[in-house]
mmCIF file of C-alpha atoms and ligand atoms in Angstrom:
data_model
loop_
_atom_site.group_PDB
_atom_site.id
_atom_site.type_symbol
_atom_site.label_atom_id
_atom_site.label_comp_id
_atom_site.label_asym_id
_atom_site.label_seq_id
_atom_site.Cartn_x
_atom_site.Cartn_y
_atom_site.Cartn_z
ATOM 1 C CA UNK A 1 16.898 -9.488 22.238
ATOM 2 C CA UNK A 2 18.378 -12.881 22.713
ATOM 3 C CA UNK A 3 16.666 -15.774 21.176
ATOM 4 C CA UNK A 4 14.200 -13.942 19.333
ATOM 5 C CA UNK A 5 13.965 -13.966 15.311
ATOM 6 C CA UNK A 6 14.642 -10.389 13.761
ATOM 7 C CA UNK A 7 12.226 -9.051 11.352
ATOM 8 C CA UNK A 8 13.879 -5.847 9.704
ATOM 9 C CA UNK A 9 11.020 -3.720 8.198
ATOM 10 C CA UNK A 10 12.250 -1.263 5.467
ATOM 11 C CA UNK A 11 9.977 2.080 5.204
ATOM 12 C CA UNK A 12 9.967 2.225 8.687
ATOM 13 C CA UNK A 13 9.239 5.973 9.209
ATOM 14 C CA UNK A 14 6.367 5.728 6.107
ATOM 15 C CA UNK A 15 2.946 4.295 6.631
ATOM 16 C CA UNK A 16 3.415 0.281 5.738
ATOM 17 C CA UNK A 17 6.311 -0.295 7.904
ATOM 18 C CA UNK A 18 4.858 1.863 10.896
ATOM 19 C CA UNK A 19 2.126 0.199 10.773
ATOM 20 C CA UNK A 20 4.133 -3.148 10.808
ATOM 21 C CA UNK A 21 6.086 -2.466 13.805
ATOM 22 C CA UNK A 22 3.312 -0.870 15.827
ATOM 23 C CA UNK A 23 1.705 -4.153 15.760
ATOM 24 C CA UNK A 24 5.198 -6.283 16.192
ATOM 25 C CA UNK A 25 6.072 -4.144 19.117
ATOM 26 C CA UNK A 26 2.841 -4.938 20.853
ATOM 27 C CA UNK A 27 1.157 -7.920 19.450
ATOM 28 C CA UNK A 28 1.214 -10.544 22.534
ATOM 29 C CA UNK A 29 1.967 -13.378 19.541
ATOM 30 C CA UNK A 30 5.421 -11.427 18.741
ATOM 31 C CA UNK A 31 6.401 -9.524 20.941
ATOM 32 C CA UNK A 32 8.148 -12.035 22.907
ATOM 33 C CA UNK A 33 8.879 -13.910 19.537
ATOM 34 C CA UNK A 34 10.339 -10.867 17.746
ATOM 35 C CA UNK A 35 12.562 -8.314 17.709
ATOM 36 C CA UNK A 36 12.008 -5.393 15.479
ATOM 37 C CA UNK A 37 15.014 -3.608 13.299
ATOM 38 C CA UNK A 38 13.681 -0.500 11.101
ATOM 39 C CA UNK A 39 15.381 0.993 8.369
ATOM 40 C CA UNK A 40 15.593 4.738 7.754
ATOM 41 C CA UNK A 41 17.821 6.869 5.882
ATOM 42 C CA UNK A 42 17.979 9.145 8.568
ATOM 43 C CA UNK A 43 18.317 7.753 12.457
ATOM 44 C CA UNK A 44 18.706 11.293 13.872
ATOM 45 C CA UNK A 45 15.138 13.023 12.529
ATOM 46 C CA UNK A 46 12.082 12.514 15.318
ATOM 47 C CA UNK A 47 10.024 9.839 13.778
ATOM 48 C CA UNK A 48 13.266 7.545 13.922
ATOM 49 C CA UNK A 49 14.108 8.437 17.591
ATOM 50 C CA UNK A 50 10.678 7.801 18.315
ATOM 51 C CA UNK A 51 10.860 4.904 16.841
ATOM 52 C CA UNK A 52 14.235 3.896 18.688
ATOM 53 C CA UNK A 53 12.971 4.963 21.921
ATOM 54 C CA UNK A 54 10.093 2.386 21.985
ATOM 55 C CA UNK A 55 12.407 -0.412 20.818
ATOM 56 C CA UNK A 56 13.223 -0.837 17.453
ATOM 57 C CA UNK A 57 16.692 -1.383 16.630
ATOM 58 C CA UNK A 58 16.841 1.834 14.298
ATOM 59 C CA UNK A 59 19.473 1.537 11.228
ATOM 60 C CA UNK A 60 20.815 3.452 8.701
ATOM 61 C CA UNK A 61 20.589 2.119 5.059
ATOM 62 C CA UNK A 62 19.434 3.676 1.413
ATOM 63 C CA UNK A 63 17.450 1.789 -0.832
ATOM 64 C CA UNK A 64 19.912 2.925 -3.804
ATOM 65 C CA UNK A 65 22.945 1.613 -2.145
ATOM 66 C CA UNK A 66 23.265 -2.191 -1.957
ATOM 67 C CA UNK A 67 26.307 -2.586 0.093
ATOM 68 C CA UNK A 68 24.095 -0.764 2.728
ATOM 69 C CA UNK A 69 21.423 -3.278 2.461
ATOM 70 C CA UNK A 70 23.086 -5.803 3.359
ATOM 71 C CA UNK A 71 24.565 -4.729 6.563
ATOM 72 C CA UNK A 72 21.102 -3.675 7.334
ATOM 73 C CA UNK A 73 20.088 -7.225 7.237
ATOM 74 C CA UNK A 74 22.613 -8.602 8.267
ATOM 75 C CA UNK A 75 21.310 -11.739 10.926
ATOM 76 C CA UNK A 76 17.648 -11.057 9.731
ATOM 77 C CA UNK A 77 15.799 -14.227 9.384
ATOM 78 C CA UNK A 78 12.393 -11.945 8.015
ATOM 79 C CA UNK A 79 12.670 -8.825 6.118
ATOM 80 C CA UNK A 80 9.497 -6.220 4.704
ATOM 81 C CA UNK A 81 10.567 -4.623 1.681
ATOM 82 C CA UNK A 82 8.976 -1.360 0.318
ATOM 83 C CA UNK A 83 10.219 1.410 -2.528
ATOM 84 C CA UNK A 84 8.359 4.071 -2.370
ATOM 85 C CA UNK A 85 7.306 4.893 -6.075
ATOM 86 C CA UNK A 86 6.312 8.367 -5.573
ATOM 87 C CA UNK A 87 9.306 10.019 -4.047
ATOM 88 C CA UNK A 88 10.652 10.111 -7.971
ATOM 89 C CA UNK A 89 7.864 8.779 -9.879
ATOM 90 C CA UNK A 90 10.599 6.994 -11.765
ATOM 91 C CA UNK A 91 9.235 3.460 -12.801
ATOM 92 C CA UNK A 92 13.389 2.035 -13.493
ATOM 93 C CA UNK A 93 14.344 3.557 -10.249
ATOM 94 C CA UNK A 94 11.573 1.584 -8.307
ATOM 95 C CA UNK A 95 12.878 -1.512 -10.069
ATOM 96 C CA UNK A 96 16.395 -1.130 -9.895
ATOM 97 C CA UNK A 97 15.494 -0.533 -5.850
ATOM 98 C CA UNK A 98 13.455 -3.186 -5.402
ATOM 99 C CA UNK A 99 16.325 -5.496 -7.132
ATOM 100 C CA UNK A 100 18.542 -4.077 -4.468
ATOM 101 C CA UNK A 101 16.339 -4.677 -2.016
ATOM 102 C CA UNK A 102 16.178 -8.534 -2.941
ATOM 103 C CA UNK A 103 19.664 -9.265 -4.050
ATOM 104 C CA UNK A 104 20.603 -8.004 0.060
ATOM 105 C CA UNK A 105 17.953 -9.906 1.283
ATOM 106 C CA UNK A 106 19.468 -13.298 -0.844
ATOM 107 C CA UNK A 107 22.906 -12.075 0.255
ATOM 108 C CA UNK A 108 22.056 -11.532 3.989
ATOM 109 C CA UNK A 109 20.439 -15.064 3.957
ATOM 110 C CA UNK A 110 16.802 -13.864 4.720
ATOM 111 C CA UNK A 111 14.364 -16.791 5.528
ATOM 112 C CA UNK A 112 11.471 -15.000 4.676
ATOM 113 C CA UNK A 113 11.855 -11.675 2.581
ATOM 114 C CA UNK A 114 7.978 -10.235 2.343
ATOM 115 C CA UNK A 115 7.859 -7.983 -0.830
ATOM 116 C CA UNK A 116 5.186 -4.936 -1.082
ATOM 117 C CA UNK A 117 4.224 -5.745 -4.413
ATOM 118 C CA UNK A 118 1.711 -5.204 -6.780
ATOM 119 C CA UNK A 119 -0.100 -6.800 -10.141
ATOM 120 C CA UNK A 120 0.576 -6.296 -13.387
ATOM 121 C CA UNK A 121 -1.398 -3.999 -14.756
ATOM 122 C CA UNK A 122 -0.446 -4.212 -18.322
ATOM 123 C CA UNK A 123 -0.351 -7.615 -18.510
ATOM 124 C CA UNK A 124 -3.454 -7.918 -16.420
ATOM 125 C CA UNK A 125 -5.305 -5.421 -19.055
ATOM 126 C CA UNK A 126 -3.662 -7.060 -21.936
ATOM 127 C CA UNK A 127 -2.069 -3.804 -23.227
ATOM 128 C CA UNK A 128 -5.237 -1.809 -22.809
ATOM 129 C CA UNK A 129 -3.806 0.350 -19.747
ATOM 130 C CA UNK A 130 -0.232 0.311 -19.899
ATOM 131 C CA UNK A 131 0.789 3.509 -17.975
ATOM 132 C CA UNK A 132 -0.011 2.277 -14.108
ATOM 133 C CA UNK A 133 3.998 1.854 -14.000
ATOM 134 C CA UNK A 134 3.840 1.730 -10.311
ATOM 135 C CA UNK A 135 1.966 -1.295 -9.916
ATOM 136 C CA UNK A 136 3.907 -2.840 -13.287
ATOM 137 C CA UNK A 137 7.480 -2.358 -11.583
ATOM 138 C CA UNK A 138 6.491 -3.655 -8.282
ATOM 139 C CA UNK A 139 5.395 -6.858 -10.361
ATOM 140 C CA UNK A 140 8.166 -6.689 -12.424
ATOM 141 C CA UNK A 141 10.633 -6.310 -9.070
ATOM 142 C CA UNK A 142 8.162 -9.639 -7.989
ATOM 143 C CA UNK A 143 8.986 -12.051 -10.907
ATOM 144 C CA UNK A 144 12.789 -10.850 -9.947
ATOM 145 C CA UNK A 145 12.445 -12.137 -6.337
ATOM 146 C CA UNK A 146 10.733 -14.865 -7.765
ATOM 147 C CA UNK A 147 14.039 -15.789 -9.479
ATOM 148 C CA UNK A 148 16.567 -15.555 -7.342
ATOM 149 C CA UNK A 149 14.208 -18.304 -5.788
ATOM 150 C CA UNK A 150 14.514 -16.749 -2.506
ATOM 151 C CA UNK A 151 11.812 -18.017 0.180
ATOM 152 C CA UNK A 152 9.163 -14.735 -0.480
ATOM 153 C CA UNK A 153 5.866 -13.951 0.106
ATOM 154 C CA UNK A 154 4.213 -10.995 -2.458
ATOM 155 C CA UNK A 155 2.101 -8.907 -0.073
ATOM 156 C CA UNK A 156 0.038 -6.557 -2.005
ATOM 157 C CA UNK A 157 -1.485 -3.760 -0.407
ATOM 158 C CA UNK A 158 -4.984 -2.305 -1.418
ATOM 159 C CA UNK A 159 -6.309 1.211 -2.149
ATOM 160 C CA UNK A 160 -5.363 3.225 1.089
ATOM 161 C CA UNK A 161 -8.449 4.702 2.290
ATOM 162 C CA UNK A 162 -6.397 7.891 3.473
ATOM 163 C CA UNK A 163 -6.212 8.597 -0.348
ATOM 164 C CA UNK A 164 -10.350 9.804 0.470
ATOM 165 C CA UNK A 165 -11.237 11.777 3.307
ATOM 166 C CA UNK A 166 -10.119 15.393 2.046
ATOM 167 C CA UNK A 167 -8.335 14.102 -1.154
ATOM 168 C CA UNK A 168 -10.697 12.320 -3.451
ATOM 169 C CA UNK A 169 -13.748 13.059 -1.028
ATOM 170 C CA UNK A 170 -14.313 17.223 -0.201
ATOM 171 C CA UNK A 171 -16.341 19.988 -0.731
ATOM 172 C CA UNK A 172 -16.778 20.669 -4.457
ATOM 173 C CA UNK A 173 -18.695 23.356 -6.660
ATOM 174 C CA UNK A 174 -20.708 24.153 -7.612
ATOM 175 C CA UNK A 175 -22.806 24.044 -4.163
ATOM 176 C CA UNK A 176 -19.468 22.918 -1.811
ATOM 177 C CA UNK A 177 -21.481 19.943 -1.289
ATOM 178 C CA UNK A 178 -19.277 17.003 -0.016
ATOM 179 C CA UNK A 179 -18.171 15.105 -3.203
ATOM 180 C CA UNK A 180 -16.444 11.493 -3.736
ATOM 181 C CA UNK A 181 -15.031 12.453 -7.162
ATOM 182 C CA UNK A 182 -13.630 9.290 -8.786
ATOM 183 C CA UNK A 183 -13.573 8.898 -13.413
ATOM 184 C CA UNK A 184 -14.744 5.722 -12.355
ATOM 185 C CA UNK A 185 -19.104 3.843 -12.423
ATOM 186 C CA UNK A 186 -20.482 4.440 -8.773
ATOM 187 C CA UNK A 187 -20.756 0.677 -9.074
ATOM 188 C CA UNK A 188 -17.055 -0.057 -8.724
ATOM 189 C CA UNK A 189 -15.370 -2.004 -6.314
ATOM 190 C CA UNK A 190 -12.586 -0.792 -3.859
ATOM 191 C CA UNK A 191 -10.506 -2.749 -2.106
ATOM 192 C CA UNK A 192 -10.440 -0.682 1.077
ATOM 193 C CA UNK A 193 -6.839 -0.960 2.897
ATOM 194 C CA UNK A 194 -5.757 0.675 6.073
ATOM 195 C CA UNK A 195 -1.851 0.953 6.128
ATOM 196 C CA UNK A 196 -2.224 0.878 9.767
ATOM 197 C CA UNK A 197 -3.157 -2.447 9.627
ATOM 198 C CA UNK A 198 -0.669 -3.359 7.727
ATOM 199 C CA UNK A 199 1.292 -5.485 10.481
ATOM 200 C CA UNK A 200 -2.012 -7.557 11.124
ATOM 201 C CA UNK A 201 -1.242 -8.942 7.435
ATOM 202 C CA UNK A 202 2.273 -9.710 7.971
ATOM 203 C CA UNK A 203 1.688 -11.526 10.892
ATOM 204 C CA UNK A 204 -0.513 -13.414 9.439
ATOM 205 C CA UNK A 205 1.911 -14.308 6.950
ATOM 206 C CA UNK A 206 4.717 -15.018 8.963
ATOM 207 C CA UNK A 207 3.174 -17.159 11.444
ATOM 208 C CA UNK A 208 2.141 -18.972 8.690
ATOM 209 C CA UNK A 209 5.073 -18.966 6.900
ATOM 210 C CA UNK A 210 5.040 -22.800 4.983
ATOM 211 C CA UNK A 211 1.714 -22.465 3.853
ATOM 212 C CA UNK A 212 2.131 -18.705 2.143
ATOM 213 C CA UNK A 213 5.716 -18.791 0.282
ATOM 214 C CA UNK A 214 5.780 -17.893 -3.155
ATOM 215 C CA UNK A 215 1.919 -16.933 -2.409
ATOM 216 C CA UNK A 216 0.247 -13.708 -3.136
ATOM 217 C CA UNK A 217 -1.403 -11.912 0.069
ATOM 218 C CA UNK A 218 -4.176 -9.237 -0.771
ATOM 219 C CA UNK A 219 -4.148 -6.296 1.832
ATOM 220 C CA UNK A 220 -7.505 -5.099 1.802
ATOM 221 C CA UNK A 221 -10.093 -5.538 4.030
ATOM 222 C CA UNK A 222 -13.309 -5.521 2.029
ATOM 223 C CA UNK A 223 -14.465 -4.447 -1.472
ATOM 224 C CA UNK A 224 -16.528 -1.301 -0.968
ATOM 225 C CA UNK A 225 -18.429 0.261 -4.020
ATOM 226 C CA UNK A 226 -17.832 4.059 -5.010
ATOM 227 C CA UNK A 227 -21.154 4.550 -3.815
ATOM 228 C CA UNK A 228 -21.315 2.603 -0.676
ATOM 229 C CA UNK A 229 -18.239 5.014 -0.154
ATOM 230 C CA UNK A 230 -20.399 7.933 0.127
ATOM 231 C CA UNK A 231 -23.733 5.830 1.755
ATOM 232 C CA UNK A 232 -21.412 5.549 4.759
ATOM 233 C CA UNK A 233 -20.579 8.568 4.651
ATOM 234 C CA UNK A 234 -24.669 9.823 4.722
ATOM 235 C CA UNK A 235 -25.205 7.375 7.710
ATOM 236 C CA UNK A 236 -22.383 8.940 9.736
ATOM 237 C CA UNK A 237 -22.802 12.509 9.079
ATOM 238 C CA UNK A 238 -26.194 12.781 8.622
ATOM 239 C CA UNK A 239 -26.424 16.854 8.461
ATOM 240 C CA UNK A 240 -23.270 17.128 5.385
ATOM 241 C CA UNK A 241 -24.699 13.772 3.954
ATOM 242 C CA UNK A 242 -27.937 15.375 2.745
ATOM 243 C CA UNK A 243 -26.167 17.100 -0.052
ATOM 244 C CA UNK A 244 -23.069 14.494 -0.335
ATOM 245 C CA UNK A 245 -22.777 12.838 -3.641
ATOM 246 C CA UNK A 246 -20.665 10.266 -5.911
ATOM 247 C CA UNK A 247 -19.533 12.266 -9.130
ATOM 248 C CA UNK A 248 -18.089 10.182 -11.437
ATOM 249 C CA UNK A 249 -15.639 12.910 -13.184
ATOM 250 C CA UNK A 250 -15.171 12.685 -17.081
ATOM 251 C CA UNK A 251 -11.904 11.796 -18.385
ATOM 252 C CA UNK A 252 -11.346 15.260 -19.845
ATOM 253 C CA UNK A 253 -12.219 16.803 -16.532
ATOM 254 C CA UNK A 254 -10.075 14.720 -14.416
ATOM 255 C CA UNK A 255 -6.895 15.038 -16.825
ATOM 256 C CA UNK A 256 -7.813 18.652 -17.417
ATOM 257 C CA UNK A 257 -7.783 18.770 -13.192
ATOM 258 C CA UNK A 258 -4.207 17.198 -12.824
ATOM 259 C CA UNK A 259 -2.318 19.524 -15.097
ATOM 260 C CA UNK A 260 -3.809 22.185 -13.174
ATOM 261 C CA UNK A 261 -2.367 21.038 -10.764
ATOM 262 C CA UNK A 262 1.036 20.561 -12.424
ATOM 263 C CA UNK A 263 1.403 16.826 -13.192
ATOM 264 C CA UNK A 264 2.931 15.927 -15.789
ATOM 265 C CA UNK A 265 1.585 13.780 -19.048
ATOM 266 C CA UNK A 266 3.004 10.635 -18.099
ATOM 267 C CA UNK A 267 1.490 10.668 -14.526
ATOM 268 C CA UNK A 268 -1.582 12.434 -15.456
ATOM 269 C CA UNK A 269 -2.032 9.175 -17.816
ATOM 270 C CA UNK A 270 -0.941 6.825 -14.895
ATOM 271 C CA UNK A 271 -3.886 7.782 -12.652
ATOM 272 C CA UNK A 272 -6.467 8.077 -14.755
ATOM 273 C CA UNK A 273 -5.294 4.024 -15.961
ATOM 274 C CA UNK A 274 -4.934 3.528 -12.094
ATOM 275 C CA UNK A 275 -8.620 4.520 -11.444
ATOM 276 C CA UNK A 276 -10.180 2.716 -14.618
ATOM 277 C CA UNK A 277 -8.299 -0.244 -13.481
ATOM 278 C CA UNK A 278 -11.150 0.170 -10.740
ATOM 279 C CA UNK A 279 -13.731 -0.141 -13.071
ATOM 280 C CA UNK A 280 -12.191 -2.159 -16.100
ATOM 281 C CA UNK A 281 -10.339 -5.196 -14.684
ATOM 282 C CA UNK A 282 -10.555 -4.682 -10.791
ATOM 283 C CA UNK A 283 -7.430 -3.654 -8.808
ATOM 284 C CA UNK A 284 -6.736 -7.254 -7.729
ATOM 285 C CA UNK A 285 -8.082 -8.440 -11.191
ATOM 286 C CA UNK A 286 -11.300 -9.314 -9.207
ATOM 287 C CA UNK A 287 -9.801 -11.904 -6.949
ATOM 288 C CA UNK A 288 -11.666 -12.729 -3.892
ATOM 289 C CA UNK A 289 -10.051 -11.391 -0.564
ATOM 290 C CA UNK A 290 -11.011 -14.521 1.196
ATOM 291 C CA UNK A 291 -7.758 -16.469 0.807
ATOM 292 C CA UNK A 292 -6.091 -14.090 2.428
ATOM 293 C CA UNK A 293 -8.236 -13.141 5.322
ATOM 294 C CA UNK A 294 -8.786 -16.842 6.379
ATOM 295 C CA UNK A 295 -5.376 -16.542 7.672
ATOM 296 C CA UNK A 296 -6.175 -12.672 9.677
ATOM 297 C CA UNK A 297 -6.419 -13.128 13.239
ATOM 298 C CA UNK A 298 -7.308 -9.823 13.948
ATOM 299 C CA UNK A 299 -9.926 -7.606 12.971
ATOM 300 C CA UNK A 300 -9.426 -5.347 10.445
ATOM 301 C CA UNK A 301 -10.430 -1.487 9.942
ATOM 302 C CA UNK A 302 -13.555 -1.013 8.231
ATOM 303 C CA UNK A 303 -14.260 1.946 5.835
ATOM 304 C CA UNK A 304 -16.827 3.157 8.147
ATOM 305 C CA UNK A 305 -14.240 3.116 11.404
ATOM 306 C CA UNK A 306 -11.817 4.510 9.327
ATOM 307 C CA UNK A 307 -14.173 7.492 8.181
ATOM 308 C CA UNK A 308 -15.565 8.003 11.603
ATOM 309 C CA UNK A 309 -12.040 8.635 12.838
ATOM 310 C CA UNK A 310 -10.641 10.779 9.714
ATOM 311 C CA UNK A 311 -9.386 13.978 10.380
ATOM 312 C CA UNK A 312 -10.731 15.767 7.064
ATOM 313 C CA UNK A 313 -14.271 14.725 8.468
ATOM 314 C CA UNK A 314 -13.992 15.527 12.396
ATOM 315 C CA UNK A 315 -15.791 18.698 12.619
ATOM 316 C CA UNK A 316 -18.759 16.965 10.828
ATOM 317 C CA UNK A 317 -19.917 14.430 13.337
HETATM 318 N N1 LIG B 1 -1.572 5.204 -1.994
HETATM 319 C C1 LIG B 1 -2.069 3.997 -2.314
HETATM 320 O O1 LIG B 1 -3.303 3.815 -2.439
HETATM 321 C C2 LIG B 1 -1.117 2.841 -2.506
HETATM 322 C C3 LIG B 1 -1.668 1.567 -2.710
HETATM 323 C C4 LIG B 1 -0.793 0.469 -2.856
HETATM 324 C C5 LIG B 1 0.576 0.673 -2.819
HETATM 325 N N2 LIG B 1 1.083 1.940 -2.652
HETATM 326 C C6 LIG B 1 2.541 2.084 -2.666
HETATM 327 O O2 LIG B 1 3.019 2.374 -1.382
HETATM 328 C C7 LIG B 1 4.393 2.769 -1.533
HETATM 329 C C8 LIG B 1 4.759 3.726 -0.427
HETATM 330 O O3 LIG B 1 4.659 3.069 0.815
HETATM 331 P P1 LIG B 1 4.294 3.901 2.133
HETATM 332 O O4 LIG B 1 2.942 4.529 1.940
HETATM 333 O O5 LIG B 1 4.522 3.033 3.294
HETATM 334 O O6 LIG B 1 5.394 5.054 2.044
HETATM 335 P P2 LIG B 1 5.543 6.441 2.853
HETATM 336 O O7 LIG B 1 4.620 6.496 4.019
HETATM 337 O O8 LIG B 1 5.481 7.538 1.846
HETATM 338 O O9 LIG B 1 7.035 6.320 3.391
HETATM 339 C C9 LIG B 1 8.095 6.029 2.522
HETATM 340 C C10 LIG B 1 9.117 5.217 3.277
HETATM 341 O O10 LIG B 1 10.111 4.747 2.344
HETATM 342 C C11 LIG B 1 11.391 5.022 2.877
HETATM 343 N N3 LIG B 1 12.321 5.290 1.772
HETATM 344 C C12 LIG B 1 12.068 6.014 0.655
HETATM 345 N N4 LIG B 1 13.173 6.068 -0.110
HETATM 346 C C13 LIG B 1 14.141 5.368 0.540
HETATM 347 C C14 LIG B 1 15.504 5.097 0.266
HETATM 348 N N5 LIG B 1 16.103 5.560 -0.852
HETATM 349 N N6 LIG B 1 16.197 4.335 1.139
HETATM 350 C C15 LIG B 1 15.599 3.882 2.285
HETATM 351 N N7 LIG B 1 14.315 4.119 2.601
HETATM 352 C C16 LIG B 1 13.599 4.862 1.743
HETATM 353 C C17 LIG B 1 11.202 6.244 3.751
HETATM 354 O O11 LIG B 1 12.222 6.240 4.747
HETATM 355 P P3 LIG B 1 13.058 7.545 5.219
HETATM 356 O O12 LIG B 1 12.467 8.744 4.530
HETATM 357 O O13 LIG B 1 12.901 7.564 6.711
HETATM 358 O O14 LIG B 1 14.445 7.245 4.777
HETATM 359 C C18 LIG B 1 9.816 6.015 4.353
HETATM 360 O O15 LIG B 1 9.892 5.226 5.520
HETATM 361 C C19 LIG B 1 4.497 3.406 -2.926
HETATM 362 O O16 LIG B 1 5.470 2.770 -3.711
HETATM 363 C C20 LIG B 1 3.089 3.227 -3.508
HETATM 364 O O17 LIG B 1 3.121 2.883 -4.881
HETATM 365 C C21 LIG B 1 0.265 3.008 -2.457
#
């Protein structure tokens, strides 16, 4: 471990910060550069000790307590910081977190705290969707860091294409055709993210450290329409792609389809503002992805790799 910077990735076991320290462990750029501390509120359940056993420096910390934090970064010089909205779906509790988060990481003397953010979605919309209180708090938690004027870059990850295969994208009625149900135009753009390639963005933005504090960093690897979604889809499963088919589902269906499913109002009115986001304003506000990918070395997962590979779609091929 000697002479080499830590990074300490929070939401280590969870699908951002796995994917950050697969690619830290084994990237020949950090590797020898880095050494890799992940944070779990649990060291002694599997996906830690598997973690542990290939090399990460496995701690114990909880996003809620800040004393913990601290000790967690304690000799860090780069730290990832993630809340995970949906464990409460409690927009104060993601921002008093993500203040906790970046109060330790001025405490601890970070060099370069990288915070999962996300845009504004009420400002963005001025007032017109003001329920996507996931993306506002993360924002909110941004102008925070922002601040405390600690040296930060705002990474900002994109739609993850797991939320598809299976989940947005399955057999529907009325013939079980495969369906890409979205209360969105077939026209609108996507900004397609892989989690797992969520450590080819962080290098990127700490080997270029200088250049990207107090910068945004979109995490996306191309904008893909609703309906070039589901073209893919026809061109790699030719035999279910016959019947397969975008359905853009009307507002009263989708909401009606959520509380069947038990969600509350408040959610329920979160998604559907998430999804016309989509549609209205553009997940990133329509900003280009090409700032960010200039400084990508390595090549990122298409929708079509990723849907060739998915497991909701392997016995079609
Ligand atoms: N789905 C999308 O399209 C999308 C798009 C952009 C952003 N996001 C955002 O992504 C975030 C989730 O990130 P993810 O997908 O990487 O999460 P994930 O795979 O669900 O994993 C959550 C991680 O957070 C850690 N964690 C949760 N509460 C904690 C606490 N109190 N103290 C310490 N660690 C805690 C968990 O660690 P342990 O359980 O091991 O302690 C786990 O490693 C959400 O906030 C969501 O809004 C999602």
């Amino acid at each position: 471990m000697s002479g080499k910077k830590v990074i300490t990735v929070f939401g280590a076991t969870g699908a951002q910060g796995g994917g950050i320290i697969s690619t830290f462990l084994s990237d020949p750029k950090l590797k020898n550069q880095w050494a890799v501390r992940g944070v779990t509120r649990d060291v002694s359940k599997d996906s830690s000790k598997k973690l542990a056993e290939q090399g990460v420096e496995v701690v114990a910390a909880d996003i809620n307590d800040k004393t913990s934090l601290v000790k967690a970064l304690a000799g860090s010089y780069a730290a990832y910081g993630v809340t995970n909205y949906w464990e409460k779906a409690d927009m104060k509790l993601e921002i008093q977190q993500g203040k906790n988060l970046a109060d330790a990481a001025k405490e601890a003397g970070v060099q370069h705290y990288i915070w999962s953010s996300l845009y504004n979605v009420n400002k963005l919309s001025k007032g017109k969707l003001p329920h996507v209180y996931h993306f506002d708090s993360k924002a909110e938690v941004e102008d925070y860091v922002r601040e405390l004027g600690i040296p930060a870059t705002f990474f900002l990850p994109g739609f993850y294409m797991s939320n598809i295969p299976g989940g947005m994208f399955k057999p529907s009625p009325p013939d079980d055709a495969w369906t890409f149900g979205l209360p969105v135009a077939a026209s609108s753009p996507i900004p397609m993210y892989d989690p797992r390639d969520t450590g080819k963005y962080i290098k990127a933005i700490v080997l270029n450290r200088e250049a990207l504090l107090g910068k945004h960093f979109l995490g996306a690897t191309a904008y893909v329409t609703a309906q070039e979604i589901v073209d893919t889809f026809k061109t790699l499963f030719p035999e279910a792609g016959k019947t397969a088919r975008f359905f853009q589902v009307p507002e009263e269906m989708f909401r009606g389809f959520m509380k069947s499913q038990g969600s509350p109002d408040y959610i329920v009115d979160e998604f559907y503002e998430n999804m016309r986001l989509l549609e209205e304003f553009g997940y990133y506000g329509g900003e280009p992805l090409d700032e960010s990918h200039k400084y990508v070395e390595d090549p990122l997962t298409t929708w079509e790799e990723y849907a060739a590979g998915a497991e909701p779609f392997a016995k079609l091929g």
